[in-house]
XYZ file of C-alpha atoms in Angstrom:
568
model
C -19.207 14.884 -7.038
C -19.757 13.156 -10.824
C -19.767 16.441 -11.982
C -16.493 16.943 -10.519
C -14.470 13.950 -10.739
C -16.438 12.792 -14.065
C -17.493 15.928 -16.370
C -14.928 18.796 -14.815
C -11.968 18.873 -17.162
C -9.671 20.781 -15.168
C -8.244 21.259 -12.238
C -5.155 21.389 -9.696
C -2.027 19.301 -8.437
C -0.708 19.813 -5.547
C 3.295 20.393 -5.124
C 6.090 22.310 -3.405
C 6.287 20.885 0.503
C 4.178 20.708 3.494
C 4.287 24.038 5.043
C 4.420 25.895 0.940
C 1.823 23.995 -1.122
C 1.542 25.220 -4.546
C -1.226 24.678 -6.890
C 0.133 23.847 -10.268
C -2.852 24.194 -12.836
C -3.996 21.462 -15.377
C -5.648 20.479 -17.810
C -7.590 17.453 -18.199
C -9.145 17.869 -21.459
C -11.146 14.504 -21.074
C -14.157 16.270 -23.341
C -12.445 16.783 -26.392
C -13.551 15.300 -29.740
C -10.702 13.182 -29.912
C -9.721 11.590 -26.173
C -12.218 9.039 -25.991
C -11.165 7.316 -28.780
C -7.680 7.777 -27.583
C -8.379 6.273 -24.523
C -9.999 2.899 -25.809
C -7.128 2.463 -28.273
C -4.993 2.553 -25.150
C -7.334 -0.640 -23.769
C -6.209 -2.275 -26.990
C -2.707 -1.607 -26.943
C -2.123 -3.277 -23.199
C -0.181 -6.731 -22.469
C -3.545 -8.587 -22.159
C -5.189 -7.830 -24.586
C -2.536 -8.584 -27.179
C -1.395 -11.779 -25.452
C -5.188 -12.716 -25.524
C -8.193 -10.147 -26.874
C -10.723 -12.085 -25.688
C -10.035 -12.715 -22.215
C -8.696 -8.916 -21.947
C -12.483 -8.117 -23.272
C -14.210 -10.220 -20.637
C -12.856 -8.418 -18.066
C -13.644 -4.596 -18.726
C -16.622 -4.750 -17.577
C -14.756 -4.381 -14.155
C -13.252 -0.841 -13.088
C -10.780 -2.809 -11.215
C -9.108 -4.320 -13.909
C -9.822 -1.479 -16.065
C -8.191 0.580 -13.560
C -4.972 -1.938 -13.302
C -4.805 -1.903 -17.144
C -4.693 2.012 -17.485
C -2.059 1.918 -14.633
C 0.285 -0.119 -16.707
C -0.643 1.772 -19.754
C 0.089 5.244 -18.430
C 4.111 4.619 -17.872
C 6.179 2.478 -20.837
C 8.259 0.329 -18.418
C 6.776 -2.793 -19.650
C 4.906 -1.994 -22.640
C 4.503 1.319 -25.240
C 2.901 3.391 -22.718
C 1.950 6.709 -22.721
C 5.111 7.892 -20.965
C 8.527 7.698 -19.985
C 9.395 8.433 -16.634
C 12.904 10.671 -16.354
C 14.491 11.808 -13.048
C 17.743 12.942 -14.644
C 17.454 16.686 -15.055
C 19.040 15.574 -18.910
C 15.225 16.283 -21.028
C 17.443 17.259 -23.931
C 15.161 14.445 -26.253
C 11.887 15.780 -25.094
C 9.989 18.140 -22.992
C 10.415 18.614 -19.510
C 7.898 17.364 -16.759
C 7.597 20.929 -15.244
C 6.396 22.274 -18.871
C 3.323 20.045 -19.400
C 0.142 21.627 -18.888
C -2.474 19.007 -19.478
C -2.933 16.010 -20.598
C -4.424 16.378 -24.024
C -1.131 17.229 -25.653
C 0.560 14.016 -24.388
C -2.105 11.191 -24.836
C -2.468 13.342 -29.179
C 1.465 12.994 -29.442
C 1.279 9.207 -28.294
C -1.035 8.460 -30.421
C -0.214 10.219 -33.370
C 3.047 9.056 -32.975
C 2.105 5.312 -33.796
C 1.958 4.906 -30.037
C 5.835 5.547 -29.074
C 5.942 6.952 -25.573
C 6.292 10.352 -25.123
C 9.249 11.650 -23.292
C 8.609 12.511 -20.177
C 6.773 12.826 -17.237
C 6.831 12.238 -13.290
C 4.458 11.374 -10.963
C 2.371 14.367 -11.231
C 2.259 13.710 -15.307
C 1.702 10.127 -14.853
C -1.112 10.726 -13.097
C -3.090 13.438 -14.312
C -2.873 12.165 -17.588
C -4.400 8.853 -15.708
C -7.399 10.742 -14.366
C -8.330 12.190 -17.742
C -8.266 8.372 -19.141
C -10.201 7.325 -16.638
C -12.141 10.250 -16.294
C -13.157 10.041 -20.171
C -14.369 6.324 -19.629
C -16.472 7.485 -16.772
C -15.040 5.907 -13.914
C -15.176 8.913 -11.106
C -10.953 9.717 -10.622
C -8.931 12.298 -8.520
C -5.445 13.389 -8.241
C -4.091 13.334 -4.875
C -0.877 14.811 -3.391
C 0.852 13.112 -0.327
C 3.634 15.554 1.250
C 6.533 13.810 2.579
C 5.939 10.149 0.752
C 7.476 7.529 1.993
C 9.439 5.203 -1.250
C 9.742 2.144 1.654
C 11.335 -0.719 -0.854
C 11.598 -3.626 1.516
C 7.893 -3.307 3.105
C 10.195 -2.632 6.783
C 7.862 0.717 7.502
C 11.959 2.578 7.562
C 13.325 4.807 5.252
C 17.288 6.130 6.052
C 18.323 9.623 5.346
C 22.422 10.074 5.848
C 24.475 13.581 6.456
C 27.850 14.079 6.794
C 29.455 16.437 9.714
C 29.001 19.341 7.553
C 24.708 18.856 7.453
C 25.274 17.915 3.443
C 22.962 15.151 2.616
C 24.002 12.345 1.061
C 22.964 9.600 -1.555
C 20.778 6.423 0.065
C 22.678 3.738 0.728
C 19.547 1.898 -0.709
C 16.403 2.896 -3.197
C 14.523 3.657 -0.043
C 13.974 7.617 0.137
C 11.200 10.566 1.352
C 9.793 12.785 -1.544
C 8.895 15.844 -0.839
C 5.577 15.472 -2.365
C 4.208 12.284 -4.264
C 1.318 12.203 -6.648
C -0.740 9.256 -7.362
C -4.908 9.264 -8.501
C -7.822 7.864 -6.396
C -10.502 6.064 -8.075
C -13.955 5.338 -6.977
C -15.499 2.209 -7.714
C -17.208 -0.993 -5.749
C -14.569 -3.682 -4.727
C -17.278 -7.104 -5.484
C -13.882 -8.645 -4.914
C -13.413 -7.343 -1.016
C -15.767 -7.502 1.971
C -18.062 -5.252 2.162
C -17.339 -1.892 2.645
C -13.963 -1.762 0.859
C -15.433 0.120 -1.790
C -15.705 3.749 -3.011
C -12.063 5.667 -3.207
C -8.885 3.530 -3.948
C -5.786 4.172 -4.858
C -4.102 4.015 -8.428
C -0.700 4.765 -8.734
C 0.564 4.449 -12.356
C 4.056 6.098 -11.435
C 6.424 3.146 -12.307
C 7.873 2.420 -9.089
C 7.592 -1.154 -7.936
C 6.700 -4.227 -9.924
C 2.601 -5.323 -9.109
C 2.374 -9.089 -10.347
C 5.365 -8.013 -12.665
C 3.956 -5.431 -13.712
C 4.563 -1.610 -13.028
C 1.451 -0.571 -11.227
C 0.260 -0.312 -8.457
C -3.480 -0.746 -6.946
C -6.476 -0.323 -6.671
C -6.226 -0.666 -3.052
C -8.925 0.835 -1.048
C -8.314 4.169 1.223
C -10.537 2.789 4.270
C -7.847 -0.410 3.740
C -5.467 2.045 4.560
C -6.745 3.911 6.903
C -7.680 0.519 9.283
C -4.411 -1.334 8.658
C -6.191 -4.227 6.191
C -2.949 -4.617 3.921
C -3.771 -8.166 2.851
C -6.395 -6.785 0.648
C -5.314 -6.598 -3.058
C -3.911 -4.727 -4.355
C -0.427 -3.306 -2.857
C -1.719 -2.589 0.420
C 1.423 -2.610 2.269
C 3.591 -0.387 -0.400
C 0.530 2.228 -0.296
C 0.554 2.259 3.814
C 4.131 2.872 3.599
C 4.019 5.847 1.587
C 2.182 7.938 4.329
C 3.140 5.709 7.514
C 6.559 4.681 7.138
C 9.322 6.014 9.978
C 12.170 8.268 8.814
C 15.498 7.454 10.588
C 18.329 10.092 10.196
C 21.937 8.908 10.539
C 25.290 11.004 10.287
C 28.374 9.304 8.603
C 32.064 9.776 10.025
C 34.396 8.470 7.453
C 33.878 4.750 7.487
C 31.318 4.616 10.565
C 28.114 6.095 10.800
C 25.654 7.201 14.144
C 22.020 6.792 14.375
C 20.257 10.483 15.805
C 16.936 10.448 15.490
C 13.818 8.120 14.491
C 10.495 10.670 13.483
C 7.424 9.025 13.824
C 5.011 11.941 12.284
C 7.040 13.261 9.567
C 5.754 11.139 6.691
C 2.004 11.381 5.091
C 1.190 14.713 5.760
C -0.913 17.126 4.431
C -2.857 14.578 1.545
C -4.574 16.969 -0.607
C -6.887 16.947 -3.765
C -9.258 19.972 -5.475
C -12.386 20.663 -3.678
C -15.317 19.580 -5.213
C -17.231 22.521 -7.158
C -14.431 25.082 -5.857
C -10.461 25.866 -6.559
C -9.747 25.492 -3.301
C -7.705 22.633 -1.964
C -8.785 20.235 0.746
C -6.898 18.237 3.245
C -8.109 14.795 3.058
C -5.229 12.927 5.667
C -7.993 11.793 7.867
C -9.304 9.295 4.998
C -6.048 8.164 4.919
C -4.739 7.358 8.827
C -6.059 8.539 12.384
C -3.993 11.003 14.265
C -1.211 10.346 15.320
C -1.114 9.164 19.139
C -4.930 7.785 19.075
C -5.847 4.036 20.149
C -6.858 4.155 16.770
C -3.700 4.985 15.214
C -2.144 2.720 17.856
C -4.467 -0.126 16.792
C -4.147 0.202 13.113
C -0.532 0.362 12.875
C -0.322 -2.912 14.717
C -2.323 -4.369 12.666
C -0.134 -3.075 9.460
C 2.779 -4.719 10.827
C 0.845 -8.132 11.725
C 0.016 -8.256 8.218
C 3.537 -7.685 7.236
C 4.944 -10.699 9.839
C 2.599 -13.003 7.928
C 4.178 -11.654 4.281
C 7.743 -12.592 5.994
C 8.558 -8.664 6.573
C 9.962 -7.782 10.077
C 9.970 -4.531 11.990
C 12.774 -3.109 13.759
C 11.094 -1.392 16.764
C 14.008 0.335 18.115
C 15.197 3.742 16.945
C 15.859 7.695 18.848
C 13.129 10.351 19.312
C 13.458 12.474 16.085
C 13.640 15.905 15.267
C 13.111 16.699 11.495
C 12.554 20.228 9.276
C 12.320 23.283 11.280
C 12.804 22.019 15.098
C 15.615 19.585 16.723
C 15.865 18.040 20.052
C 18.755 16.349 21.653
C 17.571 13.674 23.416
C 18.871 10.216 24.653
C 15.128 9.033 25.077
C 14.264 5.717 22.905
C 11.029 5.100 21.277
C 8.824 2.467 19.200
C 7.638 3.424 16.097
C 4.588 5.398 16.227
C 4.692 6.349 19.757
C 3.331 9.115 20.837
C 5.665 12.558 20.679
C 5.026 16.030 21.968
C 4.522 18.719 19.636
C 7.814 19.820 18.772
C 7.077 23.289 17.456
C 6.894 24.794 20.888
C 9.997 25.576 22.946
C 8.974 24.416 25.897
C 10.064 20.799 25.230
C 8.559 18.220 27.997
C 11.155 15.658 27.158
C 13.034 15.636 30.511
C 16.345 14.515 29.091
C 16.541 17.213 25.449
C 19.348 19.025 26.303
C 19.229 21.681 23.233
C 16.649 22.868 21.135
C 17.505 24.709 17.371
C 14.864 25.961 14.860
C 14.950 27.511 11.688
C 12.830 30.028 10.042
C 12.724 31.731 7.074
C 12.263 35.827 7.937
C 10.449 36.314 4.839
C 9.602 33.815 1.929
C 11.999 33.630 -0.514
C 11.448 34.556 -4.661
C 13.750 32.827 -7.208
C 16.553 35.695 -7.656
C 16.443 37.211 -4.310
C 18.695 36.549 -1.101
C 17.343 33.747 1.272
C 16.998 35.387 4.739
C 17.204 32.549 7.330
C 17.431 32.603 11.289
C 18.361 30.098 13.227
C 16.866 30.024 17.368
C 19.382 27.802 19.713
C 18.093 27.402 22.851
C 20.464 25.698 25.991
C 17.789 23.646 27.946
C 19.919 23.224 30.936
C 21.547 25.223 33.736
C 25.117 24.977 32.360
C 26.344 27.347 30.277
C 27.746 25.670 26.809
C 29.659 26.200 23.374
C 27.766 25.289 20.381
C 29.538 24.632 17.417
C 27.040 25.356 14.329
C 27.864 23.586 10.707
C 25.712 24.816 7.755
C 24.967 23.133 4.556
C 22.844 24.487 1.899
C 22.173 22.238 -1.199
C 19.627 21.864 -4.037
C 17.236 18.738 -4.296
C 14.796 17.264 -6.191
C 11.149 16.520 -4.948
C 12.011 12.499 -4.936
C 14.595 13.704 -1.782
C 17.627 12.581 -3.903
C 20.334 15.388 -3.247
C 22.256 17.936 -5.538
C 24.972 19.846 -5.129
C 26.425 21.397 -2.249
C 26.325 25.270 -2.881
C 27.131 26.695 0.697
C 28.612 25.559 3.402
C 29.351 27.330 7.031
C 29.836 27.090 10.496
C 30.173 29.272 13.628
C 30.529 29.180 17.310
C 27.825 30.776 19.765
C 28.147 30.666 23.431
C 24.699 30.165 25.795
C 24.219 30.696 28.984
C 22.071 28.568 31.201
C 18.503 29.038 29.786
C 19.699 31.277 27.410
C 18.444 31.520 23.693
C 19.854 33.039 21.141
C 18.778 33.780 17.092
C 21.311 33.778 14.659
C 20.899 35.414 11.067
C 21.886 34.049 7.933
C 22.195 35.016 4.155
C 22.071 32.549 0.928
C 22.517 35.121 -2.160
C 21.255 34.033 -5.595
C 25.081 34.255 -6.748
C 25.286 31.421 -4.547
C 22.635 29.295 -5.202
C 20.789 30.536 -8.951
C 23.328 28.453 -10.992
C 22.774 24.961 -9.061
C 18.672 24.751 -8.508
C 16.998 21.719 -9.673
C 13.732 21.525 -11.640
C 11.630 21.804 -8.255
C 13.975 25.164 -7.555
C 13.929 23.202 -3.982
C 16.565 23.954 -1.569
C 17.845 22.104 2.000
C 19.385 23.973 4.452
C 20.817 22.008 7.581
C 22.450 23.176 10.430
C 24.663 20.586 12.885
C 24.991 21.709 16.177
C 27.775 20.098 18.704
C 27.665 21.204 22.596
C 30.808 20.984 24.220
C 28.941 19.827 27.554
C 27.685 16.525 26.857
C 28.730 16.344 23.340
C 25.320 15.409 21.662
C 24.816 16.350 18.699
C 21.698 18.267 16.956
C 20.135 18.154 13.264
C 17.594 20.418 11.845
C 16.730 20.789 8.602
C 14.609 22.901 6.408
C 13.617 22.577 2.983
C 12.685 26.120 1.099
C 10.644 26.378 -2.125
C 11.739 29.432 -4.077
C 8.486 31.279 -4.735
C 7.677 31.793 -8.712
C 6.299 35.796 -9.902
C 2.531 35.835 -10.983
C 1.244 35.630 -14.407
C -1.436 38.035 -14.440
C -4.296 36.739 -16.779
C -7.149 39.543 -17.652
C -9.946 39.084 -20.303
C -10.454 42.431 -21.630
C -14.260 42.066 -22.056
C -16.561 39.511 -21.764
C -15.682 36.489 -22.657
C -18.526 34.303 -25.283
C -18.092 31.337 -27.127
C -17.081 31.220 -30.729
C -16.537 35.127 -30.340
C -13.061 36.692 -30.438
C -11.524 37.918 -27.272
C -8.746 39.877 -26.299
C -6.655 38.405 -23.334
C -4.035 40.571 -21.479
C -0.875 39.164 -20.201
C 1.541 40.875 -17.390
C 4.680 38.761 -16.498
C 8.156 39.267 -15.483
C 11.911 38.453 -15.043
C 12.392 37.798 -11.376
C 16.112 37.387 -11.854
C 18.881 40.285 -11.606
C 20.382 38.764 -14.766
C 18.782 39.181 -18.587
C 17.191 36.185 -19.661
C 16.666 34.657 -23.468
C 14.365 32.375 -25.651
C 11.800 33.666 -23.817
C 8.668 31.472 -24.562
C 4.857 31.519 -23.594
C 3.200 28.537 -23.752
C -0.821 28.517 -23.354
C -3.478 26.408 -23.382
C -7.336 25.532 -22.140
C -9.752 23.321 -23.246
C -12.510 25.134 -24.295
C -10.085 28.037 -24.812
C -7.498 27.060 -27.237
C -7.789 24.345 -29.489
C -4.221 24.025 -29.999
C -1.271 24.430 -27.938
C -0.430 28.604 -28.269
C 3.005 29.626 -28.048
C 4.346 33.396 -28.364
C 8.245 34.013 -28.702
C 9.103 36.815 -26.910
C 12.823 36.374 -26.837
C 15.160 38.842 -24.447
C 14.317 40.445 -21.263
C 16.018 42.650 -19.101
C 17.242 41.865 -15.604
C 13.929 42.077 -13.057
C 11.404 43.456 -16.833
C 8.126 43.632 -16.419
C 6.395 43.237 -19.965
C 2.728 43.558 -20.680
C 1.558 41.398 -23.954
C -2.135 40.648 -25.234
C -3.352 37.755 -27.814
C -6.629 36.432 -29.215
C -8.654 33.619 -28.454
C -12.066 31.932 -29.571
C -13.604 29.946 -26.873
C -15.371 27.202 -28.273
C -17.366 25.644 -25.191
C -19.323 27.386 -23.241
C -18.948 26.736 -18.703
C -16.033 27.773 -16.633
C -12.770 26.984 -18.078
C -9.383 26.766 -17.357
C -6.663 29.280 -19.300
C -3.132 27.938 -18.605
C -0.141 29.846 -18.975
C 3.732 28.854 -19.001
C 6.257 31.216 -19.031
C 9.950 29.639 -19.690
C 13.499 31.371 -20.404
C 17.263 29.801 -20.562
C 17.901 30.990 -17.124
C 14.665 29.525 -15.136
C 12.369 26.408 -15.987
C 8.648 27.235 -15.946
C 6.499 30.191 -14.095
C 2.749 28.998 -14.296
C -0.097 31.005 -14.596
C -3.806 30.266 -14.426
C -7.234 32.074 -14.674
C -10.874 30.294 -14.311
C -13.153 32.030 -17.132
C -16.717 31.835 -17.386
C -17.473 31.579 -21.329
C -21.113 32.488 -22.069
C -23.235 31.959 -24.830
């Protein structure tokens, strides 16, 4: 484990959604000549120590405030951090989040830069570049992924989604919202400050979200805190919890008034991953995090969560409908608390005596950027009545924080079922309609409304498609031996039906490459396949990490990674 989370200096974060995680290679770069130093000039450049060096020097001898410092370093909100965060989609004064590949190029540009933050970075920058600070002062530091995060502002354990009649999401009536995926680091270190026992991993987040002590950071809070409900341990205990425990409550606005439909107890904190130690494989670690869901452990824990945040002033609402969220939706006039225990909702055999109608999506085959999304849709009538369904679709691009884009596609049909009857219906998103609209994440939401003209209830599913990225392919052409020449072979493509320009490869590698590498190759054709091979001189010897971006005017970034062994 040290020589993973301490000496390894590269590795994996996780993205994409729950059900399509994608590995997005990085590197830390925590080894090279020139990061330490870095890093301890970054000690001297916080609040603290400038307001008073001595004091600030005192206290480094603990990896908690070390850890807090670093934090507040890592974003520029209140200080000349490392980076500035940017949600825009406007990167037109700097690089683009998707584009970084490590962390070594950002920490040598802030500093060379007479420590002006570099623009910009999200959470998955922030805190990478965090765990190769932390790394290089030998504090033991992982980068975790949580999969539908929870952004709960007010501490209520709620977070509001809103759709119109037409399934199109809208903007959040407050800051609250659901990410698709949120990225934060986990340090380990002993908490002399906590009980006993509260040691080992906690959580850093140095995303600049919410103020800590008026500062943006946030942590160390301990996992096992988490995990047992204990949020009146320092530090942010009850913003953490929300991020993988919160409730999601969907709502559907008509003109001026708006109706409450369904209240999903399971949907946030899923699938919490990090890199396997010693491996490149990715492991789940949600059970560090919470119990399952339904347990008298759960149960016990989350009532302990919201005793903690009764005593901080913070009331729950405990009322709210069953909810049906992604790929499955249930009409239902049933009412539950939060965390209650619900059935599995992927199987069609709902035992909720009173859901009247069941839809589902699923993709027929997963989609590639440039080709047609092939959806189906499965409506199933529950009862013995026969019924009218009226079907609205929406189809819309969105970025991983959940904040919508635009509209692209909108539909709607009527179906007739028969008592007991079920019914798939096909449907067809070309890239004419969507190609021109896709956000960085190339992260799409279809919804579908349904309306029965029986009891009039209405229905909500959703599902949220990542459009697959072509492979690099990477290929040493011999073997591969430090400070000898080698020939590496490229194969890449245009996955669009459209020529693309400024064509760019991007690589890097500790070990590998020195310097940032980039190769114009200018136009391609519509769907080209191009074979290219370059020259490196690996200067470590141990498995490494070759990174490869691949960017154009029409599409972002398509990554590329291979692990080399370089021998002596």
């Amino acid at each position: 484990m040290r020589q993973e989370y301490v000496m390894n200096d590269y590795g994996f974060v996780y993205q994409g959604n729950q059900k399509w995680i994608s590995p997005c290679p990085w590197n830390y770069g925590q080894l090279e000549d020139d990061i330490l130093d870095i890093s301890l000039k970054l000690l001297d450049k916080n609040l603290n120590y400038l307001q008073d060096a001595f004091q600030d020097l005192s206290h480094r001898n603990s990896p908690v405030y070390v850890s807090r410092v670093v934090c507040a370093m890592i974003n520029s909100n209140d200080d000349n951090g490392v980076l500035q965060g940017n949600w825009s989609e406007d990167y037109s004064n700097g690089v683009p989040p998707s584009e970084w590949n490590g962390s070594t190029a950002v920490l040598r540009q802030w500093y060379k830069r007479d420590y002006k933050p570099v623009k910009y970075g999200q959470c998955w920058v922030f805190a990478a570049v965090m765990c190769t600070v932390m790394r290089s002062l030998g504090i033991p530091t992982r980068v975790v992924t949580n999969f539908n995060s929870a952004h709960d502002t007010n501490n209520n354990l709620i977070v509001d989604e809103y759709y119109d009649t037409t399934g199109k999401k809208l903007p959040q009536e407050s800051s609250d919202s659901i990410w698709n995926f949120h990225v934060w680091c986990e340090c380990w270190m002993a908490r002399r400050d906590l009980p006993r026992g509260y040691g080992a991993w906690q959580v850093v987040d140095p995303t600049p979200q919410e103020t800590s002590n008026g500062i943006y950071c946030c942590g160390p809070v301990p996992v096992k805190a988490i995990k047992e409900g204990e949020l009146q341990f320092g530090y942010d205990g009850p913003f953490v919890f929300s991020m993988v425990n919160a409730d999601c409550v969907t709502w559907t606005i008509y003109g001026t008034k708006k109706e409450k439909h369904f209240r999903d107890t399971r949907w946030v904190g899923k699938r919490i991953s990090t890199k396997r130690v010693g491996t490149d494989e990715r492991e789940d670690i949600t059970q560090t995090y919470k119990y399952d869901e339904g347990t008298t452990e759960e149960r016990e824990s989350f009532l302990k969560a919201v005793q903690s945040l009764k005593k901080g002033n913070v009331m729950l609402t405990s009322n709210g409908a069953s909810h049906s969220n992604t790929t499955n939706g249930f009409s239902s006039n049933g009412m539950s608390s939060p965390h209650e225990p619900v059935p599995d909702r992927d199987h069609l055999n709902h035992p909720l005596t009173e859901a009247k109608l069941l839809m589902k999506f699923r993709l027929t085959e997963s989609p590639q950027i440039g080709q047609t999304i092939n959806l189906a849709l499965l409506s199933v009538n529950l009862l013995s009545v026969a019924k009218t369904l009226k079907l609205s679709f929406s189809g819309q691009s969105l970025k991983h924080t959940g904040k919508p884009g635009v509209q692209f596609w909108k539909d709607s049909k009527y179906i007739d079922l028969g008592p007991k009857e079920e019914k798939w219906l096909l449907l067809q998103i070309p890239y004419s309609k969507y190609g021109k609209y896709l956000e960085d994440d190339n992260l799409i939401r279809v919804t579908a409304v349904g309306e029965q003209n029986v009891t009039w209830e209405k229905v909500l599913v959703e599902k949220d498609i990542n459009l697959a990225m072509p492979q690099i392919l990477i290929n040493p052409m011999g073997p591969v031996r430090v400070n000898n020449p080698c020939k590496i072979e490229l194969t890449f493509s245009n996955p669009l039906t459209e020529d693309v320009t400024d064509c760019l490869l991007a690589i890097e590698g500790s070990g590998l490459v020195k310097s940032l590498l980039k190769i114009y190759v200018g136009h391609m054709k519509a769907k080209e396949r191009s074979i290219l091979e370059f020259e490196l001189v690996p200067y470590k010897v141990g498995l490494k990490q070759l990174q490869v971006n691949f960017s154009s005017n029409k599409f972002q970034v398509i990554k590329g990674h291979k692990t080399i062994l370089v021998t002596n």
